[in-house]
Short mmCIF file of C-alpha atoms and ligand atoms in Angstrom, two decimals:
data_model
loop_
_atom_site.label_atom_id
_atom_site.label_comp_id
_atom_site.label_asym_id
_atom_site.label_seq_id
_atom_site.Cartn_x
_atom_site.Cartn_y
_atom_site.Cartn_z
CA MET A 564 15.47 -0.91 21.71
CA PRO A 565 14.99 -1.36 17.95
CA LEU A 566 12.48 1.44 17.43
CA LYS A 567 13.77 4.24 15.20
CA THR A 568 12.50 7.77 15.77
CA LYS A 569 11.18 9.89 12.92
CA ALA A 570 14.46 11.82 12.84
CA GLU A 571 16.52 8.62 12.79
CA TYR A 572 14.43 7.26 9.92
CA ILE A 573 14.90 10.41 7.84
CA GLU A 574 18.61 10.50 8.68
CA SER A 575 18.99 6.85 7.69
CA LEU A 576 17.50 7.61 4.25
CA LYS A 577 20.17 10.23 3.70
CA GLY A 578 22.75 7.47 4.04
CA LEU A 579 21.34 5.63 1.01
CA ASN A 580 22.80 6.12 -2.44
CA LEU A 581 19.62 5.74 -4.47
CA LYS A 582 19.52 6.19 -8.23
CA VAL A 583 16.25 8.11 -8.57
CA TYR A 584 14.93 9.91 -11.65
CA ALA A 585 11.94 12.26 -11.74
CA LEU A 586 10.69 14.68 -14.37
CA GLY A 587 13.57 13.64 -16.61
CA GLU A 588 16.36 14.37 -14.15
CA ARG A 589 18.49 12.44 -11.66
CA ILE A 590 17.50 13.53 -8.15
CA GLU A 591 20.59 13.49 -5.97
CA ASN A 592 18.86 13.99 -2.63
CA PRO A 593 15.23 12.82 -2.75
CA VAL A 594 14.77 13.12 1.02
CA ASP A 595 14.80 16.91 1.00
CA HIS A 596 13.36 17.39 -2.49
CA PRO A 597 9.87 19.00 -2.45
CA LEU A 598 8.54 16.34 -4.82
CA PHE A 599 9.37 13.56 -2.35
CA LYS A 600 9.28 15.27 1.03
CA PRO A 601 5.53 14.78 1.69
CA HIS A 602 5.91 11.05 1.01
CA VAL A 603 8.88 10.84 3.37
CA ASN A 604 6.91 12.73 6.04
CA CYS A 605 4.02 10.30 5.67
CA ALA A 606 6.15 7.15 6.01
CA ALA A 607 7.93 8.85 8.92
CA MET A 608 4.63 8.80 10.83
CA THR A 609 4.97 5.02 11.09
CA TYR A 610 8.12 5.69 13.13
CA GLN A 611 6.92 8.74 15.06
CA LEU A 612 3.65 7.26 16.29
CA ALA A 613 5.41 4.16 17.65
CA HIS A 614 6.97 6.44 20.27
CA GLU A 615 3.69 8.00 21.39
CA PRO A 616 2.27 6.19 24.46
CA GLU A 617 -1.28 6.68 23.21
CA TYR A 618 -0.59 4.59 20.10
CA GLU A 619 2.01 2.18 21.42
CA ASP A 620 -0.41 -0.74 21.67
CA LEU A 621 -1.25 -0.45 17.98
CA MET A 622 2.13 0.64 16.67
CA ALA A 623 4.46 -1.71 18.54
CA ALA A 624 4.54 -5.47 19.07
CA THR A 625 6.76 -8.08 20.69
CA SER A 626 8.97 -9.92 18.26
CA HIS A 627 8.32 -13.68 18.36
CA LEU A 628 11.96 -14.13 17.32
CA THR A 629 13.77 -12.02 19.89
CA GLY A 630 11.15 -11.06 22.48
CA LYS A 631 12.07 -7.42 21.85
CA LYS A 632 9.66 -4.57 21.24
CA VAL A 633 9.50 -3.89 17.50
CA ASN A 634 7.53 -1.67 15.17
CA ARG A 635 4.33 -3.45 14.07
CA PHE A 636 5.34 -2.79 10.45
CA THR A 637 8.07 -5.43 10.94
CA HIS A 638 6.01 -7.91 12.99
CA ILE A 639 4.80 -11.39 12.05
CA HIS A 640 1.15 -11.85 13.05
CA GLN A 641 0.92 -14.23 15.99
CA GLY A 642 -2.86 -14.33 16.27
CA THR A 643 -6.08 -12.74 15.10
CA GLU A 644 -5.52 -9.98 17.64
CA ASP A 645 -2.40 -8.94 15.71
CA LEU A 646 -4.36 -8.96 12.45
CA VAL A 647 -7.11 -6.78 13.93
CA LYS A 648 -4.60 -4.39 15.47
CA LYS A 649 -2.93 -3.99 12.10
CA VAL A 650 -6.21 -2.77 10.56
CA LYS A 651 -6.87 -0.40 13.47
CA MET A 652 -3.32 0.93 13.17
CA LEU A 653 -3.77 1.62 9.46
CA ARG A 654 -7.03 3.49 9.99
CA MET A 655 -5.49 5.56 12.76
CA ILE A 656 -2.44 6.57 10.69
CA ALA A 657 -4.61 7.35 7.66
CA GLN A 658 -6.80 9.59 9.81
CA GLN A 659 -3.70 11.54 10.81
CA THR A 660 -2.10 11.75 7.37
CA GLY A 661 -5.05 11.58 4.95
CA SER A 662 -2.71 9.62 2.73
CA CYS A 663 -0.84 6.40 2.04
CA PHE A 664 2.06 5.81 4.44
CA GLN A 665 3.49 3.09 2.21
CA ARG A 666 5.02 0.79 4.77
CA CYS A 667 2.31 -1.90 4.72
CA VAL A 668 3.55 -3.42 1.48
CA GLY A 669 6.82 -4.58 3.01
CA LEU A 670 5.00 -5.82 6.10
CA ASP A 671 2.72 -7.92 3.93
CA ALA A 672 5.65 -9.27 1.92
CA LEU A 673 7.42 -10.36 5.12
CA ASN A 674 4.32 -12.12 6.44
CA ALA A 675 3.50 -13.79 3.14
CA LEU A 676 7.07 -15.04 2.75
CA TYR A 677 7.20 -16.19 6.36
CA THR A 678 4.26 -18.51 5.75
CA VAL A 679 5.21 -19.68 2.25
CA THR A 680 8.94 -20.33 2.83
CA TYR A 681 7.94 -22.72 5.61
CA GLU A 682 5.70 -24.68 3.26
CA VAL A 683 8.24 -24.66 0.42
CA ASP A 684 10.84 -26.12 2.78
CA GLN A 685 8.43 -28.85 3.89
CA ASN A 686 7.80 -29.83 0.28
CA HIS A 687 11.21 -29.34 -1.28
CA GLY A 688 13.64 -29.88 1.61
CA THR A 689 15.02 -26.36 1.13
CA HIS A 690 16.11 -23.92 3.86
CA TYR A 691 14.41 -20.69 2.93
CA HIS A 692 12.45 -20.24 6.14
CA GLN A 693 15.59 -20.06 8.27
CA ARG A 694 17.09 -17.50 5.87
CA LEU A 695 13.92 -15.45 5.96
CA LYS A 696 13.93 -15.47 9.77
CA LYS A 697 17.50 -14.22 9.80
CA TYR A 698 16.59 -11.46 7.37
CA LEU A 699 13.50 -10.60 9.42
CA GLU A 700 15.63 -10.26 12.53
CA TYR A 701 17.87 -7.81 10.65
CA VAL A 702 14.80 -5.81 9.54
CA GLN A 703 13.35 -5.76 13.07
CA GLU A 704 16.64 -4.93 14.74
CA ASN A 705 17.25 -1.97 12.43
CA ASP A 706 13.56 -0.98 12.14
CA LEU A 707 13.83 -0.90 8.36
CA MET A 708 11.20 0.17 5.88
CA CYS A 709 10.77 -2.47 3.18
CA ALA A 710 9.02 -2.01 -0.14
CA GLY A 711 7.07 -5.06 -1.30
CA ALA A 712 7.82 -5.60 -4.98
CA MET A 713 5.29 -7.80 -6.72
CA THR A 714 3.92 -6.27 -9.93
CA ASP A 715 5.94 -6.95 -13.08
CA PRO A 716 5.44 -4.77 -16.18
CA LYS A 717 3.76 -7.85 -17.85
CA GLY A 718 4.04 -6.82 -21.53
CA HIS A 719 1.51 -8.91 -23.53
CA ARG A 720 -1.08 -9.73 -20.86
CA GLY A 721 -2.22 -12.80 -22.76
CA LYS A 722 1.22 -14.45 -22.71
CA LYS A 723 3.18 -16.15 -19.94
CA PRO A 724 6.56 -14.73 -18.85
CA SER A 725 8.63 -17.15 -20.96
CA GLN A 726 6.40 -16.50 -24.01
CA GLN A 727 7.02 -12.74 -24.05
CA GLU A 728 9.01 -11.33 -26.96
CA ASP A 729 11.11 -9.47 -24.40
CA PRO A 730 12.10 -11.88 -21.58
CA ASP A 731 12.76 -9.02 -19.16
CA LEU A 732 9.10 -8.03 -18.80
CA TYR A 733 8.98 -10.28 -15.74
CA VAL A 734 11.87 -10.39 -13.25
CA HIS A 735 14.00 -13.46 -13.93
CA VAL A 736 17.35 -15.02 -13.13
CA VAL A 737 20.07 -14.48 -15.76
CA GLU A 738 23.03 -16.06 -13.98
CA GLU A 739 23.56 -18.53 -11.17
CA ARG A 740 26.81 -18.25 -9.23
CA ASP A 741 28.34 -20.02 -6.23
CA ASP A 742 27.63 -17.01 -4.05
CA GLY A 743 24.21 -16.01 -5.39
CA ILE A 744 22.16 -15.10 -8.45
CA VAL A 745 21.99 -12.23 -10.93
CA VAL A 746 18.49 -10.97 -11.75
CA ARG A 747 17.04 -8.74 -14.46
CA GLY A 748 13.69 -7.07 -15.09
CA ALA A 749 11.59 -4.39 -13.44
CA LYS A 750 8.84 -3.93 -10.89
CA ALA A 751 6.07 -1.42 -11.55
CA HIS A 752 4.03 0.84 -9.22
CA GLN A 753 6.50 0.50 -6.34
CA THR A 754 4.85 2.28 -3.43
CA GLY A 755 7.24 4.15 -1.15
CA ILE A 756 10.32 2.60 -2.69
CA VAL A 757 12.35 5.83 -3.00
CA ASN A 758 12.13 6.25 0.78
CA SER A 759 12.54 2.58 1.73
CA HIS A 760 15.71 0.87 2.86
CA GLU A 761 14.98 -2.51 1.33
CA MET A 762 12.87 -4.06 -1.40
CA ILE A 763 11.43 -7.57 -1.20
CA VAL A 764 10.81 -9.06 -4.62
CA MET A 765 8.16 -11.71 -5.32
CA PRO A 766 6.62 -13.23 -8.46
CA THR A 767 3.47 -11.57 -9.74
CA ILE A 768 1.49 -14.57 -11.06
CA ALA A 769 1.17 -18.34 -10.67
CA LEU A 770 3.86 -20.03 -12.74
CA GLY A 771 4.44 -23.34 -14.53
CA GLU A 772 7.63 -25.32 -15.11
CA ALA A 773 8.46 -23.41 -18.30
CA ASP A 774 8.59 -20.24 -16.23
CA ALA A 775 10.83 -21.59 -13.44
CA ASP A 776 13.41 -18.82 -14.11
CA TYR A 777 10.75 -16.34 -13.00
CA ALA A 778 9.88 -18.12 -9.75
CA LEU A 779 12.06 -15.89 -7.59
CA SER A 780 11.84 -14.13 -4.30
CA PHE A 781 14.65 -12.17 -2.73
CA ALA A 782 15.52 -9.01 -0.82
CA ILE A 783 17.95 -6.29 -1.90
CA PRO A 784 18.80 -2.81 -0.62
CA THR A 785 17.00 -0.13 -2.63
CA ASP A 786 20.39 1.31 -3.55
CA ALA A 787 22.01 -1.97 -4.65
CA PRO A 788 24.18 -1.65 -7.79
CA GLY A 789 22.00 -1.94 -10.91
CA VAL A 790 18.79 -0.69 -9.21
CA ILE A 791 17.23 2.39 -10.86
CA HIS A 792 13.99 4.09 -9.76
CA ILE A 793 11.91 6.24 -12.14
CA PHE A 794 9.33 8.15 -10.10
CA GLY A 795 5.73 8.28 -11.29
CA ARG A 796 3.72 11.44 -11.83
CA GLN A 797 0.71 12.28 -9.70
CA THR A 798 -2.16 14.67 -10.15
CA ASN A 799 -1.01 18.21 -9.28
CA ASP A 800 2.49 17.06 -8.30
CA THR A 801 4.25 20.16 -9.65
CA ARG A 802 2.18 22.34 -7.31
CA ARG A 803 4.76 21.15 -4.74
CA LEU A 804 7.47 22.91 -6.72
CA GLU A 805 5.67 26.28 -6.74
CA GLY A 806 6.65 27.18 -3.20
CA GLY A 807 3.15 27.67 -1.73
CA GLU A 808 1.36 25.41 0.69
CA MET A 809 -2.39 25.65 0.01
CA ASP A 810 -2.75 24.47 -3.58
CA GLN A 811 -1.56 20.95 -2.76
CA GLY A 812 -4.41 20.44 -0.29
CA ASN A 813 -2.22 18.45 2.10
CA ASP A 814 1.30 19.76 1.71
CA GLU A 815 2.72 17.87 4.68
CA PHE A 816 1.75 14.33 3.71
CA ALA A 817 0.92 14.25 -0.02
CA LEU A 818 -2.18 12.36 -1.15
CA VAL A 819 -1.04 8.97 -2.37
CA GLY A 820 1.94 6.74 -1.80
CA GLY A 821 4.56 7.92 -4.28
CA GLU A 822 5.19 5.13 -6.77
CA ALA A 823 8.12 4.32 -9.01
CA LEU A 824 9.08 1.98 -11.82
CA THR A 825 12.09 0.14 -10.39
CA ILE A 826 14.55 -1.37 -12.85
CA LEU A 827 16.74 -4.32 -11.87
CA ASP A 828 19.58 -4.12 -14.37
CA ASP A 829 21.56 -7.28 -13.65
CA VAL A 830 21.47 -7.04 -9.88
CA PHE A 831 23.45 -9.51 -7.79
CA VAL A 832 21.62 -11.18 -4.88
CA PRO A 833 23.63 -13.28 -2.38
CA TRP A 834 22.09 -16.66 -1.53
CA GLU A 835 21.32 -15.65 2.05
CA ARG A 836 18.84 -13.12 0.64
CA VAL A 837 17.12 -15.52 -1.77
CA PHE A 838 13.79 -16.88 -0.45
CA MET A 839 12.47 -18.69 -3.53
CA TYR A 840 14.49 -20.02 -6.42
CA ARG A 841 12.73 -21.88 -9.22
CA GLU A 842 10.04 -23.43 -6.94
CA TYR A 843 7.41 -22.46 -9.53
CA ASP A 844 4.78 -24.66 -7.85
CA PHE A 845 4.67 -22.19 -4.93
CA ALA A 846 4.61 -18.92 -6.90
CA GLY A 847 0.80 -18.87 -7.00
CA LEU A 848 0.51 -19.46 -3.26
CA LEU A 849 2.93 -16.62 -2.53
CA VAL A 850 0.92 -14.27 -4.75
CA GLU A 851 -2.34 -15.27 -3.05
CA ARG A 852 -0.94 -14.86 0.46
CA PHE A 853 0.62 -11.47 -0.26
CA ALA A 854 -2.40 -10.18 -2.15
CA SER A 855 -4.80 -11.25 0.60
CA TYR A 856 -2.70 -9.66 3.35
CA HIS A 857 -2.57 -6.45 1.34
CA ARG A 858 -6.28 -6.48 0.47
CA GLN A 859 -6.99 -6.89 4.18
CA ASN A 860 -5.55 -3.40 4.68
CA TYR A 861 -7.74 -1.37 2.41
CA GLY A 862 -10.76 -0.98 4.67
CA GLY A 863 -8.30 0.30 7.29
CA CYS A 864 -6.26 2.83 5.34
CA LYS A 865 -9.01 3.89 2.92
CA GLY A 866 -11.42 3.94 5.87
CA GLY A 867 -9.15 6.47 7.57
CA VAL A 868 -8.75 8.51 4.38
CA SER A 869 -12.53 8.51 3.96
CA ASP A 870 -12.93 9.72 7.55
CA VAL A 871 -10.90 12.78 6.57
CA ILE A 872 -13.01 13.32 3.42
CA ILE A 873 -16.22 13.06 5.46
CA GLY A 874 -14.80 15.57 7.93
CA ALA A 875 -13.82 17.90 5.09
CA VAL A 876 -17.29 17.95 3.52
CA THR A 877 -18.94 18.35 6.91
CA ALA A 878 -16.79 21.44 7.47
CA MET A 879 -17.43 22.67 3.93
CA ALA A 880 -21.20 22.33 4.36
CA GLU A 881 -20.89 24.56 7.41
CA TYR A 882 -18.71 27.08 5.54
CA ASN A 883 -21.32 27.09 2.77
CA GLY A 884 -24.20 27.56 5.19
CA VAL A 885 -25.99 24.34 4.24
CA ALA A 886 -25.03 22.02 7.11
CA GLY A 887 -28.64 21.74 8.24
CA ALA A 888 -30.05 20.76 4.83
CA SER A 889 -31.58 17.30 4.91
CA HIS A 890 -30.03 16.19 1.60
CA ILE A 891 -26.56 17.08 2.95
CA LYS A 892 -27.18 15.04 6.09
CA ASP A 893 -28.38 12.15 3.99
CA LYS A 894 -25.26 12.24 1.81
CA VAL A 895 -22.95 12.40 4.81
CA ALA A 896 -24.80 9.42 6.32
CA GLU A 897 -24.32 7.56 3.04
CA MET A 898 -20.58 8.34 3.01
CA THR A 899 -20.30 7.12 6.59
CA HIS A 900 -22.17 3.93 5.76
CA LEU A 901 -19.83 3.20 2.86
CA THR A 902 -16.73 3.95 4.93
CA GLU A 903 -17.75 1.72 7.80
CA THR A 904 -18.68 -1.04 5.34
CA LEU A 905 -15.07 -0.98 4.11
CA TYR A 906 -13.81 -1.13 7.67
CA CYS A 907 -16.17 -4.02 8.56
CA GLY A 908 -14.59 -6.09 5.80
CA SER A 909 -11.07 -5.51 7.05
CA ILE A 910 -11.98 -6.33 10.63
CA ALA A 911 -13.94 -9.41 9.57
CA CYS A 912 -11.18 -10.95 7.45
CA SER A 913 -8.76 -10.34 10.33
CA ALA A 914 -11.01 -11.78 13.04
CA GLU A 915 -11.58 -14.84 10.85
CA GLY A 916 -7.82 -15.35 10.38
CA ARG A 917 -6.29 -18.80 10.83
CA PRO A 918 -2.81 -20.10 11.69
CA THR A 919 -0.65 -21.35 8.82
CA ALA A 920 1.79 -24.28 9.11
CA SER A 921 4.52 -21.76 10.02
CA GLY A 922 2.51 -20.58 13.04
CA ALA A 923 1.97 -17.10 11.57
CA TYR A 924 -1.66 -16.08 11.12
CA PHE A 925 -3.25 -15.51 7.75
CA VAL A 926 -6.43 -13.54 7.03
CA ASP A 927 -9.59 -15.10 5.60
CA PRO A 928 -8.71 -14.69 1.91
CA LEU A 929 -12.31 -14.57 0.62
CA LEU A 930 -13.27 -11.77 3.01
CA ALA A 931 -10.03 -9.89 2.31
CA ASN A 932 -10.74 -9.95 -1.42
CA ILE A 933 -14.33 -8.84 -0.85
CA THR A 934 -12.98 -5.91 1.16
CA LYS A 935 -10.72 -4.72 -1.62
CA GLN A 936 -13.45 -5.23 -4.22
CA ASN A 937 -15.67 -2.94 -2.13
CA VAL A 938 -12.91 -0.32 -2.06
CA THR A 939 -12.77 -0.26 -5.87
CA ARG A 940 -16.43 0.82 -5.83
CA HIS A 941 -17.19 2.62 -2.57
CA ILE A 942 -14.32 5.10 -2.76
CA TYR A 943 -15.66 6.38 -6.08
CA GLU A 944 -19.09 6.84 -4.54
CA ILE A 945 -17.64 8.51 -1.44
CA CYS A 946 -15.69 10.91 -3.67
CA ARG A 947 -18.73 11.54 -5.89
CA LEU A 948 -20.76 12.52 -2.85
CA ALA A 949 -17.88 14.70 -1.61
CA HIS A 950 -17.86 16.60 -4.93
CA ASP A 951 -21.63 16.95 -4.75
CA ILE A 952 -21.57 18.43 -1.24
CA ALA A 953 -18.48 20.63 -1.67
CA GLY A 954 -19.73 22.44 -4.75
CA GLY A 955 -18.32 23.21 -8.19
CA PHE A 956 -15.82 25.78 -6.99
CA ILE A 957 -13.38 23.02 -6.02
CA ALA A 958 -12.80 22.69 -9.77
CA THR A 959 -12.48 26.39 -10.59
CA LEU A 960 -10.71 27.95 -7.62
CA PRO A 961 -7.83 30.34 -8.46
CA SER A 962 -4.37 29.77 -7.03
CA GLU A 963 -2.99 30.58 -3.60
CA LYS A 964 -0.94 33.26 -5.33
CA ASP A 965 -4.17 34.96 -6.47
CA LEU A 966 -5.58 34.79 -2.97
CA LYS A 967 -2.45 36.51 -1.71
CA SER A 968 -2.08 38.88 -4.67
CA LYS A 969 -1.85 42.61 -3.94
CA GLU A 970 -4.01 43.43 -6.96
CA VAL A 971 -6.73 40.75 -7.05
CA GLY A 972 -6.47 39.11 -3.62
CA LYS A 973 -9.25 41.29 -2.26
CA TYR A 974 -11.63 40.02 -4.97
CA VAL A 975 -10.76 36.38 -4.36
CA GLU A 976 -11.25 37.01 -0.66
CA LYS A 977 -14.60 38.71 -1.21
CA TYR A 978 -16.18 36.47 -3.84
CA PHE A 979 -15.03 33.08 -2.55
CA ARG A 980 -16.40 33.66 0.91
CA GLY A 981 -19.21 31.44 2.18
CA VAL A 982 -20.82 32.31 5.51
CA ALA A 983 -19.53 35.59 6.91
CA SER A 984 -18.16 34.02 10.10
CA VAL A 985 -15.65 31.77 8.29
CA PRO A 986 -12.52 33.31 6.73
CA THR A 987 -12.24 32.77 2.98
CA GLU A 988 -8.85 31.16 3.54
CA HIS A 989 -10.45 28.32 5.50
CA ARG A 990 -12.93 27.65 2.74
CA PHE A 991 -10.09 27.88 0.21
CA ARG A 992 -7.90 25.40 2.09
CA MET A 993 -10.74 22.93 2.63
CA ALA A 994 -11.69 23.08 -1.05
CA ARG A 995 -8.12 22.25 -2.03
CA LEU A 996 -8.02 19.35 0.41
CA ILE A 997 -11.23 17.92 -1.08
CA GLU A 998 -10.10 18.54 -4.66
CA ASN A 999 -6.82 16.73 -4.14
CA MET A 1000 -8.08 13.85 -2.00
CA THR A 1001 -10.97 12.91 -4.27
CA GLY A 1002 -9.61 12.97 -7.81
CA GLY A 1003 -6.98 11.76 -10.22
CA THR A 1004 -4.25 9.53 -8.87
CA ALA A 1005 -5.95 8.97 -5.50
CA LEU A 1006 -9.01 7.43 -7.17
CA ALA A 1007 -7.07 5.24 -9.57
CA GLU A 1008 -5.00 3.96 -6.64
CA SER A 1009 -8.17 2.78 -4.90
CA MET A 1010 -9.10 0.89 -8.05
CA HIS A 1011 -5.78 -0.80 -8.81
CA GLY A 1012 -3.72 -0.70 -5.58
CA ALA A 1013 -3.36 -4.21 -4.07
CA GLY A 1014 -4.53 -5.58 -7.40
CA SER A 1015 -7.15 -4.67 -9.99
CA PRO A 1016 -10.81 -5.65 -9.45
CA GLN A 1017 -10.62 -8.62 -11.80
CA ALA A 1018 -7.81 -10.13 -9.74
CA GLN A 1019 -10.14 -10.08 -6.73
CA LYS A 1020 -12.98 -11.61 -8.75
CA ILE A 1021 -10.73 -14.54 -9.66
CA MET A 1022 -9.94 -15.19 -6.01
CA ILE A 1023 -13.56 -14.62 -4.98
CA LEU A 1024 -14.71 -17.29 -7.42
CA ARG A 1025 -11.92 -19.65 -6.37
CA ARG A 1026 -12.78 -19.24 -2.70
CA GLY A 1027 -16.52 -18.82 -3.04
CA ASN A 1028 -17.28 -22.55 -2.58
CA LEU A 1029 -19.92 -22.62 -5.30
CA GLN A 1030 -20.37 -26.38 -5.25
CA HIS A 1031 -21.30 -26.24 -1.58
CA LYS A 1032 -23.79 -23.45 -2.25
CA LYS A 1033 -25.24 -25.36 -5.18
CA ALA A 1034 -25.71 -28.41 -2.95
CA LEU A 1035 -27.51 -26.26 -0.36
CA ALA A 1036 -29.95 -25.04 -2.99
CA GLU A 1037 -30.47 -28.44 -4.57
CA ARG A 1038 -31.22 -30.00 -1.22
CA LEU A 1039 -33.84 -27.40 -0.36
CA ALA A 1040 -35.36 -27.67 -3.82
CA GLY A 1041 -35.79 -31.38 -3.35
CA ILE A 1042 -33.36 -32.23 -6.13
CA ARG A 1043 -30.74 -33.91 -3.92
CA ARG A 1044 -31.84 -35.46 -0.64
CA ASP A 1045 -28.74 -37.62 -0.29
CA ARG A 1046 -27.19 -35.24 2.21
CA ASP A 1047 -29.94 -35.78 4.78
FE1 SF4 B 1670 -0.69 0.81 3.14
FE2 SF4 B 1670 -3.02 1.59 2.15
FE3 SF4 B 1670 -0.77 2.66 1.23
FE4 SF4 B 1670 -1.36 0.15 0.60
S1 SF4 B 1670 -2.53 1.99 0.00
S2 SF4 B 1670 0.62 0.89 1.34
S3 SF4 B 1670 -2.37 -0.54 2.47
S4 SF4 B 1670 -1.58 2.87 3.31
FE1 FE B 1671 -1.60 0.84 -2.18
#
């Protein structure tokens, strides 16, 4: 049965020979390193929960290729029910981790490529879809974690890839061989890549003929020769290196995905792993499909994260002795309203999904983009309300070491207590959870993850059917009766 356990996943990562750099140093064993361990633990939940009978319906699916039971993170959506289950799965995992479990990006890349390779083949007489299916079978059979690699560094944002002064600012082909291609460039913000087995590369924007060298999609192992990962910093990340457990807020699962800049320094890709090669006319479609699948997710995962934040401030209000205050209740109701609004969007774009020519189901792209646009706003408001309810001490709290100090611990204990019935340590821990879940990197991720707000606005306008709406208004205003 191709379902890895948590232990098998972690063990399999140890077999990789990744070139990872963090804080200026090469990290020989990222799996056990305190900087990476919480991210590994979080992704590992996507394996662990698939073995728990309670979650099996959400976490596992039947492969349409082999008929075998596979992890849903490797499954191609066969109907709207699959799309809805994906969202429910994401919310459930986020509720248990309070964080980003990273594996959705590869899932979305597989689904987007599944639909687009089929259409490329129909138009160009190529054979990418068959290749992709073979690769998918390999991923399902080995229950691999794939990183989805879309975002290029982009350089001058006003110029196309081929117009850049440095041609490597978008991933491009530098050599074509009988057995494959050699690629160069980098992918930015690569969620979960240092604990993924594979990376699936796609273009980041719609492309024209002059940019055909950049119209590439392919899969490579994350430890392929020439691949280098430089891990990004996160708010409070070095608290993980201090040896305590409370100051990180959520020491088991981290707070965001763990992103890296991944360099492709002349990496060889065999033909059987190439899924788009110079078909520039389909680059835009691939971007739109991937982005919409990924934007579908955000009311699920951020909904689950927000559930934890709502729970944290509800507890904190009790610890502070203000749970009964009407303004607290009103703010918690507001946070709940915003959270469920996010979730509604994700469910709606899934329920309104449609089959593509390949047979795989695609979300309603307008509703998916609306969902992500809401996330860029509502999460900030949810976090603002969380800060309001929790109180200013989440920004001034001393360290865990002070709480445990022989000399001053008794003062921290005494003066950071809320109601007498709740130990100071509980209030301390909850404050740290709120501090870390509602600030810094976690907020910026909600803004820019799955694409910045302006990228959604472009798709919203493209899909908004303004001419139809204009005709509706003109007809009712008596300006155009020709539609009667
Ligand atoms: Fe998945 Fe959400 Fe993380 Fe994106 S931000 S990888 S959708 S958990
Ligand atoms: Fe993300």
